[in-house]
PDB file of C-alpha atoms and ligand atoms in Angstrom:
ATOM      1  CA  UNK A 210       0.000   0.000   0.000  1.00  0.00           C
ATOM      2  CA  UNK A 211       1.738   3.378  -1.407  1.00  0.00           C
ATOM      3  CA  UNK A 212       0.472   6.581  -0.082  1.00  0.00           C
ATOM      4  CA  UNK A 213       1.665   9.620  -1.945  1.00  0.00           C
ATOM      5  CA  UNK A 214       1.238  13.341  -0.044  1.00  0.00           C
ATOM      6  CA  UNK A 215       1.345  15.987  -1.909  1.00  0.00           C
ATOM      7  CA  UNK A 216       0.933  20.029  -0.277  1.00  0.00           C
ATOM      8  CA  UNK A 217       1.009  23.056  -2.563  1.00  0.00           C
ATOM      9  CA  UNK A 218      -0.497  25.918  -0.230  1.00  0.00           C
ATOM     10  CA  UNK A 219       1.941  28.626   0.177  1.00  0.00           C
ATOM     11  CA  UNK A 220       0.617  29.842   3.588  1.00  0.00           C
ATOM     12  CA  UNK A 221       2.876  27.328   5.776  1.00  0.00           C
ATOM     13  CA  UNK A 222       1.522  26.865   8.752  1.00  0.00           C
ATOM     14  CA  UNK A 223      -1.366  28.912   8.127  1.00  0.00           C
ATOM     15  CA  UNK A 224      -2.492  27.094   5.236  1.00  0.00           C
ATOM     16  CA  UNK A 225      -5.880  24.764   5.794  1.00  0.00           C
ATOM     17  CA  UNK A 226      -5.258  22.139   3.229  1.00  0.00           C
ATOM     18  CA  UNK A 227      -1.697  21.246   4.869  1.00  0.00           C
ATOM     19  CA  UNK A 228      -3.858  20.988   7.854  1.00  0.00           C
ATOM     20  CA  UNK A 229      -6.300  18.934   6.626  1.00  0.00           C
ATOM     21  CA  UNK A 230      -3.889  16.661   4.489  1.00  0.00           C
ATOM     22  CA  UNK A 231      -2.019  15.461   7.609  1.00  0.00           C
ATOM     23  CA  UNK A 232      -5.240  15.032   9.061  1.00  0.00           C
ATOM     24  CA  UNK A 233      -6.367  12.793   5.940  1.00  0.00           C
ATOM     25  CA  UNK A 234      -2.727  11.017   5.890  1.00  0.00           C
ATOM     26  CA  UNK A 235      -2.887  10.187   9.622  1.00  0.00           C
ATOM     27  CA  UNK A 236      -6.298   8.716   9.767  1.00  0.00           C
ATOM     28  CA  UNK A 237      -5.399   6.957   6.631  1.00  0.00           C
ATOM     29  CA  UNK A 238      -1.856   5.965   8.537  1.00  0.00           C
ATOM     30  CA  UNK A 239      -4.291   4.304  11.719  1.00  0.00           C
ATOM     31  CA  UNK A 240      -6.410   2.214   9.306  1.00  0.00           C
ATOM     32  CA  UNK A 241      -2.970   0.859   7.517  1.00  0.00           C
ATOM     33  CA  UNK A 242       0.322   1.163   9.972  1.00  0.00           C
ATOM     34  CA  UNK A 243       1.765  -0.482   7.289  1.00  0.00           C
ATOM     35  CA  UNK A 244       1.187   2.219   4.345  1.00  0.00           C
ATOM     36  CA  UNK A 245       4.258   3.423   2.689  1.00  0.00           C
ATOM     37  CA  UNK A 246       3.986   7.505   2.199  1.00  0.00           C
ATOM     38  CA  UNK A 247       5.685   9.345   0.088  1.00  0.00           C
ATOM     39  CA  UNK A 248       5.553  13.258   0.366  1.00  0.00           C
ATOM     40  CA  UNK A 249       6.099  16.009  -1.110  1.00  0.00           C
ATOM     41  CA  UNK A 250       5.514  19.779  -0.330  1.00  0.00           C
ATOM     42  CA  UNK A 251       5.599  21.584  -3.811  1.00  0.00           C
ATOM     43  CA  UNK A 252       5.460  24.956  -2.279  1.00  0.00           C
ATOM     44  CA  UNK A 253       9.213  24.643  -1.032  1.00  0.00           C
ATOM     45  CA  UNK A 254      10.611  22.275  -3.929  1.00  0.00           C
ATOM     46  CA  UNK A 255       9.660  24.468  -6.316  1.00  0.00           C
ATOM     47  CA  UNK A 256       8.653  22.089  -9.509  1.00  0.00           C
ATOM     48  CA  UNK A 257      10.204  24.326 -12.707  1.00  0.00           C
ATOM     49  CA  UNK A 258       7.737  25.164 -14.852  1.00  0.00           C
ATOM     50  CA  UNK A 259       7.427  22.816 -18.092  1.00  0.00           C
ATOM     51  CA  UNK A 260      10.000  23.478 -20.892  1.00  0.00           C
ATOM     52  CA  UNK A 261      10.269  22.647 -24.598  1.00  0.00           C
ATOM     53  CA  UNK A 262      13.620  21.342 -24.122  1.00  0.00           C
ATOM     54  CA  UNK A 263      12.528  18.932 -21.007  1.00  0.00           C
ATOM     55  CA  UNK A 264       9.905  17.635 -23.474  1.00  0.00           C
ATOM     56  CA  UNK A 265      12.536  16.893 -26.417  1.00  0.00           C
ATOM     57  CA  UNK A 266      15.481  16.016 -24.349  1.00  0.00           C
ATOM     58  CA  UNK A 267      16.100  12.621 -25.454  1.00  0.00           C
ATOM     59  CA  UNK A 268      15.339   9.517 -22.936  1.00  0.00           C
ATOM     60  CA  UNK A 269      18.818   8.684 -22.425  1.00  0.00           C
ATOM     61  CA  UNK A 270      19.560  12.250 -21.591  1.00  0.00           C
ATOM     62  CA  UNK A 271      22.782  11.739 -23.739  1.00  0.00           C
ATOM     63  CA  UNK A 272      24.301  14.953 -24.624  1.00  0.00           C
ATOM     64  CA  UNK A 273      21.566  16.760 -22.291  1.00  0.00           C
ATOM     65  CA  UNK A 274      23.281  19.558 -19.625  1.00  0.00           C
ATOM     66  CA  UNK A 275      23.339  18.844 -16.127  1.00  0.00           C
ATOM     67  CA  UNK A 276      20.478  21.651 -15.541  1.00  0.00           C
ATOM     68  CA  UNK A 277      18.605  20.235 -17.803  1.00  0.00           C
ATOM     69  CA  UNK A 278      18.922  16.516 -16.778  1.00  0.00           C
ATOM     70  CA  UNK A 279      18.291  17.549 -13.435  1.00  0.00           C
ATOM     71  CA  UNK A 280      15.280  18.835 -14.376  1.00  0.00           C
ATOM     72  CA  UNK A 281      14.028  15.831 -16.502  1.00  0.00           C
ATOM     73  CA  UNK A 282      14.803  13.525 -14.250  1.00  0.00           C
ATOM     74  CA  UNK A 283      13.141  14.652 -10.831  1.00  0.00           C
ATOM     75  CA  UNK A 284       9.816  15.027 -13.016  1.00  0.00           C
ATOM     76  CA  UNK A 285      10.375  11.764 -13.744  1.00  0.00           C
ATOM     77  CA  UNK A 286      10.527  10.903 -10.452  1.00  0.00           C
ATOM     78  CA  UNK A 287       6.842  12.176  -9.541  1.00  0.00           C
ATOM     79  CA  UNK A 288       5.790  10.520 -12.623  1.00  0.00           C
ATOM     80  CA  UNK A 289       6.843   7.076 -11.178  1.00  0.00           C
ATOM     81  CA  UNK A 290       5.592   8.221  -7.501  1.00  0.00           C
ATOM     82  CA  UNK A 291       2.432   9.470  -8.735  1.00  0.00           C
ATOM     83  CA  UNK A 292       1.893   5.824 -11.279  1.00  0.00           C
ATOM     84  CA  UNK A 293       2.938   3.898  -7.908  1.00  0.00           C
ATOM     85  CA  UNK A 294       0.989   4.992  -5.481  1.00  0.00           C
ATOM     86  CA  UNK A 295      -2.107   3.400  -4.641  1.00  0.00           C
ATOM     87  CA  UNK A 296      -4.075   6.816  -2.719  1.00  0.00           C
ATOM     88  CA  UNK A 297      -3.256  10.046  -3.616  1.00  0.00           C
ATOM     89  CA  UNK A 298      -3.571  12.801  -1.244  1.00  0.00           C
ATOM     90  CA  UNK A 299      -3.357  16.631  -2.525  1.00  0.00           C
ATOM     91  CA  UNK A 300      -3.646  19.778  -0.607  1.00  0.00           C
ATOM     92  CA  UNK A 301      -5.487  21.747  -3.347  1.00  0.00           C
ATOM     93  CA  UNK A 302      -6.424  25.670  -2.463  1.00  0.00           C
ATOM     94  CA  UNK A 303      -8.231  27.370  -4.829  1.00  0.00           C
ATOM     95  CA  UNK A 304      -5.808  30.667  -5.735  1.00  0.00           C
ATOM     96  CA  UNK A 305      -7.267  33.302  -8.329  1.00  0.00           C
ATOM     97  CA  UNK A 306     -10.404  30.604  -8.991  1.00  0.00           C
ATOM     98  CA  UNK A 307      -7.849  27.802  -9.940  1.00  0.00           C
ATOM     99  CA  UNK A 308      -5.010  26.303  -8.555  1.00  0.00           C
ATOM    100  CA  UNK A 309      -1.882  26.616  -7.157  1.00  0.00           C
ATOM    101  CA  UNK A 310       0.816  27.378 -10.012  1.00  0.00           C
ATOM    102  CA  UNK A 311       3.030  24.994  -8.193  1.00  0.00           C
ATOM    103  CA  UNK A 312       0.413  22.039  -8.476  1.00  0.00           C
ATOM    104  CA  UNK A 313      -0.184  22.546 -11.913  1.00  0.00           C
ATOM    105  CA  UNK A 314       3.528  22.628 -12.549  1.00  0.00           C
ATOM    106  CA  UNK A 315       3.527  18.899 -10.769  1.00  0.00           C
ATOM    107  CA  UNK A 316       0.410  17.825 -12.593  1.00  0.00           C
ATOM    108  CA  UNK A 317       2.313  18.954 -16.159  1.00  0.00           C
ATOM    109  CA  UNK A 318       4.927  16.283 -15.311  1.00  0.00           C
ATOM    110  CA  UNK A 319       2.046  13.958 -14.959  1.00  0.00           C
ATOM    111  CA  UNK A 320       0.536  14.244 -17.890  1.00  0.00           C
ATOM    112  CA  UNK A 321       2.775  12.080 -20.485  1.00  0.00           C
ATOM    113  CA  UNK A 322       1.608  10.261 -22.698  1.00  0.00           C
ATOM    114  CA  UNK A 323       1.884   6.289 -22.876  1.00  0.00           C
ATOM    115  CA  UNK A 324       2.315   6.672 -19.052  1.00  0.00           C
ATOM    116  CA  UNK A 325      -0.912   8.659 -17.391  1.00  0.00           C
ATOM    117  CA  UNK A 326      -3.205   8.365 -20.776  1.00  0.00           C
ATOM    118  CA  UNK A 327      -2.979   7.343 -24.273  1.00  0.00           C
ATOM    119  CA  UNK A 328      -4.630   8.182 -27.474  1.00  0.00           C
ATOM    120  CA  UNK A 329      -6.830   5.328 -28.846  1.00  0.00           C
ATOM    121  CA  UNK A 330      -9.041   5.209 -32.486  1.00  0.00           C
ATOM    122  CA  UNK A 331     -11.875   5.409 -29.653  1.00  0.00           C
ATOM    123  CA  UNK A 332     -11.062   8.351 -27.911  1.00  0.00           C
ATOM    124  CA  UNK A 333      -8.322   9.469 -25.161  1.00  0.00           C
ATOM    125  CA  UNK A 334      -7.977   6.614 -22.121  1.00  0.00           C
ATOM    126  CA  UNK A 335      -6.318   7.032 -19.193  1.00  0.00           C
ATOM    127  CA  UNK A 336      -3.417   4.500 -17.960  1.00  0.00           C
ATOM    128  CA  UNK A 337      -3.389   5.382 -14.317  1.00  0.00           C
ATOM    129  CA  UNK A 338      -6.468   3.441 -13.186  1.00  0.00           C
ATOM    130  CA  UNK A 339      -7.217   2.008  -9.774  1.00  0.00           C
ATOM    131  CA  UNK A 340      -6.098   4.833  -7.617  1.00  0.00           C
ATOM    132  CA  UNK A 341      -7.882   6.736  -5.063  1.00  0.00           C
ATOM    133  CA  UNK A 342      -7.699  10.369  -5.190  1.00  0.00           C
ATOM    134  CA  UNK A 343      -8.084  12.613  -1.627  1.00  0.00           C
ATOM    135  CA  UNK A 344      -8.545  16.148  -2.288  1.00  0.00           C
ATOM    136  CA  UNK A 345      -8.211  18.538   0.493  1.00  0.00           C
ATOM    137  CA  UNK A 346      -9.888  21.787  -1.222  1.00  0.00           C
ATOM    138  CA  UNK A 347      -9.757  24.666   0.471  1.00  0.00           C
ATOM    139  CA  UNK A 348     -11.447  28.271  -0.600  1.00  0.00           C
ATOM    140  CA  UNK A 349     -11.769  31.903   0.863  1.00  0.00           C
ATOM    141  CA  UNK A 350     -15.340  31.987  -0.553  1.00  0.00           C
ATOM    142  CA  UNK A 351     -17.993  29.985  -0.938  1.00  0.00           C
ATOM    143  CA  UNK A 352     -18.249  27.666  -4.698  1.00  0.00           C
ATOM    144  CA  UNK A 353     -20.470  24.854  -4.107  1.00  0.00           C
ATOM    145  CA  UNK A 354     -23.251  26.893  -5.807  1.00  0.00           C
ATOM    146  CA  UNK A 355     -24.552  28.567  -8.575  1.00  0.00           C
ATOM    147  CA  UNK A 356     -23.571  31.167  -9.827  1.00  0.00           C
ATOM    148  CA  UNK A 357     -20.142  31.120  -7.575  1.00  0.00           C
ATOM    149  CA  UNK A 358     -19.902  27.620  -8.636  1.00  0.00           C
ATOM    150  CA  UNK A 359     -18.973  29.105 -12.649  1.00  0.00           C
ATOM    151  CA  UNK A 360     -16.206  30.323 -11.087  1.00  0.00           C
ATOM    152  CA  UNK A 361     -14.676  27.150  -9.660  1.00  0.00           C
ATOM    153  CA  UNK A 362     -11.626  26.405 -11.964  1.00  0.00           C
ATOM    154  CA  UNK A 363     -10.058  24.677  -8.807  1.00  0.00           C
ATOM    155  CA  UNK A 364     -11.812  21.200  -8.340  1.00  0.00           C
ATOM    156  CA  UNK A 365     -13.593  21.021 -11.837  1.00  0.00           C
ATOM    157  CA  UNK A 366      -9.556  20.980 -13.178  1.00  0.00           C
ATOM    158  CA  UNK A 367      -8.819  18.156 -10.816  1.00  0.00           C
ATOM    159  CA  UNK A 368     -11.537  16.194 -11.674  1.00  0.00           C
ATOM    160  CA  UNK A 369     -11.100  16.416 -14.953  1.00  0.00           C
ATOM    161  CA  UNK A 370      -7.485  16.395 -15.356  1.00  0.00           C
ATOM    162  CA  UNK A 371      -7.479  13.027 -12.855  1.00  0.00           C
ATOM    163  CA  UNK A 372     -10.661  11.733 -14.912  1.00  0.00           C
ATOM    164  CA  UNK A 373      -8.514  12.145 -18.093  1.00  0.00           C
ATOM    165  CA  UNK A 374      -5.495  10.176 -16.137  1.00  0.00           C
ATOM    166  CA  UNK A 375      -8.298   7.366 -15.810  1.00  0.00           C
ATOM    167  CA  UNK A 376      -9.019   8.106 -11.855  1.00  0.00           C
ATOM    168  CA  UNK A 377     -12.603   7.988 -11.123  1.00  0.00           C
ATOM    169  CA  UNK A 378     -12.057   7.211  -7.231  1.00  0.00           C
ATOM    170  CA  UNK A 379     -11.814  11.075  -6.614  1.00  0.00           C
ATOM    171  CA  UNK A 380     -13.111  12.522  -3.037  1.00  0.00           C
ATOM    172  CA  UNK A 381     -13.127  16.395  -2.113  1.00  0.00           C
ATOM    173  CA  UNK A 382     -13.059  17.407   1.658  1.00  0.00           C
ATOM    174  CA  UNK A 383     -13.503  20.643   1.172  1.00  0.00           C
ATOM    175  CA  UNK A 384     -13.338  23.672   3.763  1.00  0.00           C
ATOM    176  CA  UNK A 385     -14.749  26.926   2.097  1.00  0.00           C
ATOM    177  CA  UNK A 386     -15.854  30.439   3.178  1.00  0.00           C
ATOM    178  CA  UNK A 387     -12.484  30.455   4.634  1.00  0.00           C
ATOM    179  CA  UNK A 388     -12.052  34.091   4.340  1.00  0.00           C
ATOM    180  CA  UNK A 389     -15.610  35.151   5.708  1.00  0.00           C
ATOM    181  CA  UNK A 390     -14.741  35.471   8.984  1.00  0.00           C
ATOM    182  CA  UNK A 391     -13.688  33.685  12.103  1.00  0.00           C
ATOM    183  CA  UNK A 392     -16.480  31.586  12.658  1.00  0.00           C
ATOM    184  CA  UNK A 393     -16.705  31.224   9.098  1.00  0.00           C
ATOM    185  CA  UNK A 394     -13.256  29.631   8.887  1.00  0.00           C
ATOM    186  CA  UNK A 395     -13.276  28.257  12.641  1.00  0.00           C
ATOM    187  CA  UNK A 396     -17.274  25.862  11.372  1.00  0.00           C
ATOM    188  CA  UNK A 397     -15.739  24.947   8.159  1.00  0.00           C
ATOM    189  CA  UNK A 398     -12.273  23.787   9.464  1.00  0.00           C
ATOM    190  CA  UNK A 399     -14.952  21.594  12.102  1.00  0.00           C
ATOM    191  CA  UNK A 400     -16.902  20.348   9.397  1.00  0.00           C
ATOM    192  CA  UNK A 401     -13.918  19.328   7.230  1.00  0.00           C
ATOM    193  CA  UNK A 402     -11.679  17.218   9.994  1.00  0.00           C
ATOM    194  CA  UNK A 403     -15.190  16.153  11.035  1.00  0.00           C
ATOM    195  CA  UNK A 404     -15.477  14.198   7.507  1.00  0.00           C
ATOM    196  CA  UNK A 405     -12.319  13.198   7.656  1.00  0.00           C
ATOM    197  CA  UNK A 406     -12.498  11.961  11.509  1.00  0.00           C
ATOM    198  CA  UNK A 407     -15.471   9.633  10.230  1.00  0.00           C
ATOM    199  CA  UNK A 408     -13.204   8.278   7.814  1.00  0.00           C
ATOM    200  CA  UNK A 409     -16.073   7.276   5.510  1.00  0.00           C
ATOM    201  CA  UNK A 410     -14.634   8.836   2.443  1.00  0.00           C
ATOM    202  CA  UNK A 411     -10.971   7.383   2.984  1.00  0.00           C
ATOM    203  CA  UNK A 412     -11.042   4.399   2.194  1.00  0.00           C
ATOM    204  CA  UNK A 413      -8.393   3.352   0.672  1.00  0.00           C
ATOM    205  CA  UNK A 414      -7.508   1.475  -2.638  1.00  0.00           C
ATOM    206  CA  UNK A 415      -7.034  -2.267  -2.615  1.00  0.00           C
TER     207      UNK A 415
HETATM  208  C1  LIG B 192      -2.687  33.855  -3.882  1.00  0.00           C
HETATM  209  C2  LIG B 192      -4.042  33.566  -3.349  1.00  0.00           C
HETATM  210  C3  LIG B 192      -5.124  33.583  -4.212  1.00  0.00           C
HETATM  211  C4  LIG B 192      -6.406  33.298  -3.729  1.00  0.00           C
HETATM  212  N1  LIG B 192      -7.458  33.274  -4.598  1.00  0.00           N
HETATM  213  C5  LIG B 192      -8.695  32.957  -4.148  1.00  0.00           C
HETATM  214  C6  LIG B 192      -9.819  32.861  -5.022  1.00  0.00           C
HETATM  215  O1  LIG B 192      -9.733  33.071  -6.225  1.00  0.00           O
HETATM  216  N2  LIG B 192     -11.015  32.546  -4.500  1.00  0.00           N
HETATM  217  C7  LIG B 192     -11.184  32.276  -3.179  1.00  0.00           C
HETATM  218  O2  LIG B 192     -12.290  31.969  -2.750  1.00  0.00           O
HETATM  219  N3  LIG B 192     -10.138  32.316  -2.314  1.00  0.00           N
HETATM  220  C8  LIG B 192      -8.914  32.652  -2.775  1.00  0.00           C
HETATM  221  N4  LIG B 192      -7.855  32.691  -1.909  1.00  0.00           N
HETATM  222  C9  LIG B 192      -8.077  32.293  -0.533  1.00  0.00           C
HETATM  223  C10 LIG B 192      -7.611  30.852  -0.295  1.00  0.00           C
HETATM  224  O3  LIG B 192      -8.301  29.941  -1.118  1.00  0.00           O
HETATM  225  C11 LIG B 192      -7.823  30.481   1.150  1.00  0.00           C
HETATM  226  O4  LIG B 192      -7.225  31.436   1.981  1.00  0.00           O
HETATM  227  C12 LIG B 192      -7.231  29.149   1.443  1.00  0.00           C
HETATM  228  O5  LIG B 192      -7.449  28.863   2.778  1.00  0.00           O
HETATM  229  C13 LIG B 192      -5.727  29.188   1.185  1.00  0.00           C
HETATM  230  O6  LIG B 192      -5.275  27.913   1.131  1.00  0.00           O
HETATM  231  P1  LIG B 192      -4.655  27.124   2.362  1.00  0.00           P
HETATM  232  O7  LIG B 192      -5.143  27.761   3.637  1.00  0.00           O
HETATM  233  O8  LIG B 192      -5.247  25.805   2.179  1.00  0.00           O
HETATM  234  O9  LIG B 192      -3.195  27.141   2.188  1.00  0.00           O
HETATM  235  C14 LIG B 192      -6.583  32.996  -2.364  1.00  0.00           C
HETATM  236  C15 LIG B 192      -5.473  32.996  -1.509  1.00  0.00           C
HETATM  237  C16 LIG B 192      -4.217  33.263  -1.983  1.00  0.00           C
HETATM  238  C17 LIG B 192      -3.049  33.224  -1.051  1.00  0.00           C
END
C-alpha cells in the first residue's frame, strides 16, 4: 500500500489544506500502519515550470546539460511516484479561482503520454487506473453553488485532469468560506476534519 502526499499551499503553517492533508494522511496511517507515504511539499521544492527542451530532451539524456537533466529527471521521479501509489492525497487551495501554479507545474509532469493516458481510435484513455484520489480543497469563498460555482476552476480541473489520467475514485473534503470570517473559517475547518475523523470517504484502494 503506497500513499503519496502531496501540499502546494503557500501559507505554511497557516495554510488549511496542509492541515487537513495530515489530518487525511494520519487517519489513513491508523487504518494501515503499514502504508508506505511518500511526500512532497511543492510549495518549497519548487517544480520548474514545463520546458520545450525537457519535453525533447532525449530519454537517455545523452548529450543533455546537467540543468537540464536535473530537471528531466526529478519530473520523472513524480511521474513514477504518482503511477505507484495506490491513494493520492493533494492539498489543493483554490488561488485566483484555480489552482496553485506549483500544483499545476507537478500535474504537467504527470501528464505524459503512454504513461498517465494514451490516445486510442476510440477516444483518449487514461493509464493510471485504480487509484484513489483525496482532495483537500480549500477556498476563501464559498463555490459549491450557482452562480459562484462558474467560477470554480479549482476542483472542476482536478476532476477532470485526474478523470482524463483514468481516476474515477476522486473525493473532495472541502473547507470553504475560509475568508468570511472567524467563525466562518473556525465551522468549516470543524466540518472538514469532522469528515475526515469519520473516515467514511478514505477508504483506501485495494
Ligand atoms: C494567492 C491567493 C489567491 C487566492 N485566490 C482565491 C480565489 O480566487 N477565490 C477564493 O475563494 N479564495 C482565494 N484565496 C483564498 C484561499 O483559497 C484560502 O485562503 C485558502 O485557505 C488558502 O489555502 P490554504 O489555507 O489551504 O493554504 C486565495 C489565496 C491566496 C493566497
Amino acid at each position: 500500500m503506497k500513499i503519496l502526499h502531496i501540499d502546494s499551499g503557500i501559507l505554511g503553517e497557516h495554510s488549511v489544506s496542509r492541515r487537513l492533508t495530515s489530518a487525511i494522511v494520519s487517519q489513513l496511517k491508523a487504518d494501515r500502519p503499514d502504508a508506505e507515504i511518500t511526500y512532497r511539499d511543492l510549495a518549497s521544492e519548487r517544480v520548474p515550470h514545463l520546458t520545450g527542451a525537457q519535453i525533447m530532451a532525449p530519454a537517455d539524456l545523452e548529450g543533455v546539460d546537467a540543468a537540464l537533466a536535473a530537471d528531466v529527471r526529478i519530473g520523472r521521479q513524480m511521474l513514477e511516484e504518482f503511477l505507484a501509489a495506490d491513494t493520492v492525497v493533494v492539498g489543493a487551495p483554490m488561488y485566483n479561482f484555480s489552482i496553485p501554479s506549483q500544483l499545476k507545474a507537478w500535474i504537467d509532469r504527470l501528464a505524459v503520454a503512454g504513461k498517465t493516458f494514451r490516445y486510442t481510435e476510440a477516444g483518449p484513455e487514461g493509464l493510471a487506473k485504480g487509484k484513489k484520489l483525496i482532495v483537500a480543497s480549500t477556498r476563501g469563498g464559498h463555490y459549491s453553488v450557482a452562480p459562484a460555482s462558474a467560477m470554480d476552476h479549482q476542483e472542476t480541473y482536478l476532476r477532470s485532469v485526474f478523470g482524463f489520467f483514468g481516476i474515477t475514485d476522486i473525493e473532495f473534503i472541502r473547507a470553504e468560506g475560509l475568508n468570511l470570517g472567524a467563525d466562518q473559517k473556525q465551522f468549516a475547518i470543524a466540518e472538514a476534519e469532522k469528515t475526515i475523523a469519520e473516515g467514511n470517504v478514505l477508504k483506501l484502494a485495494s
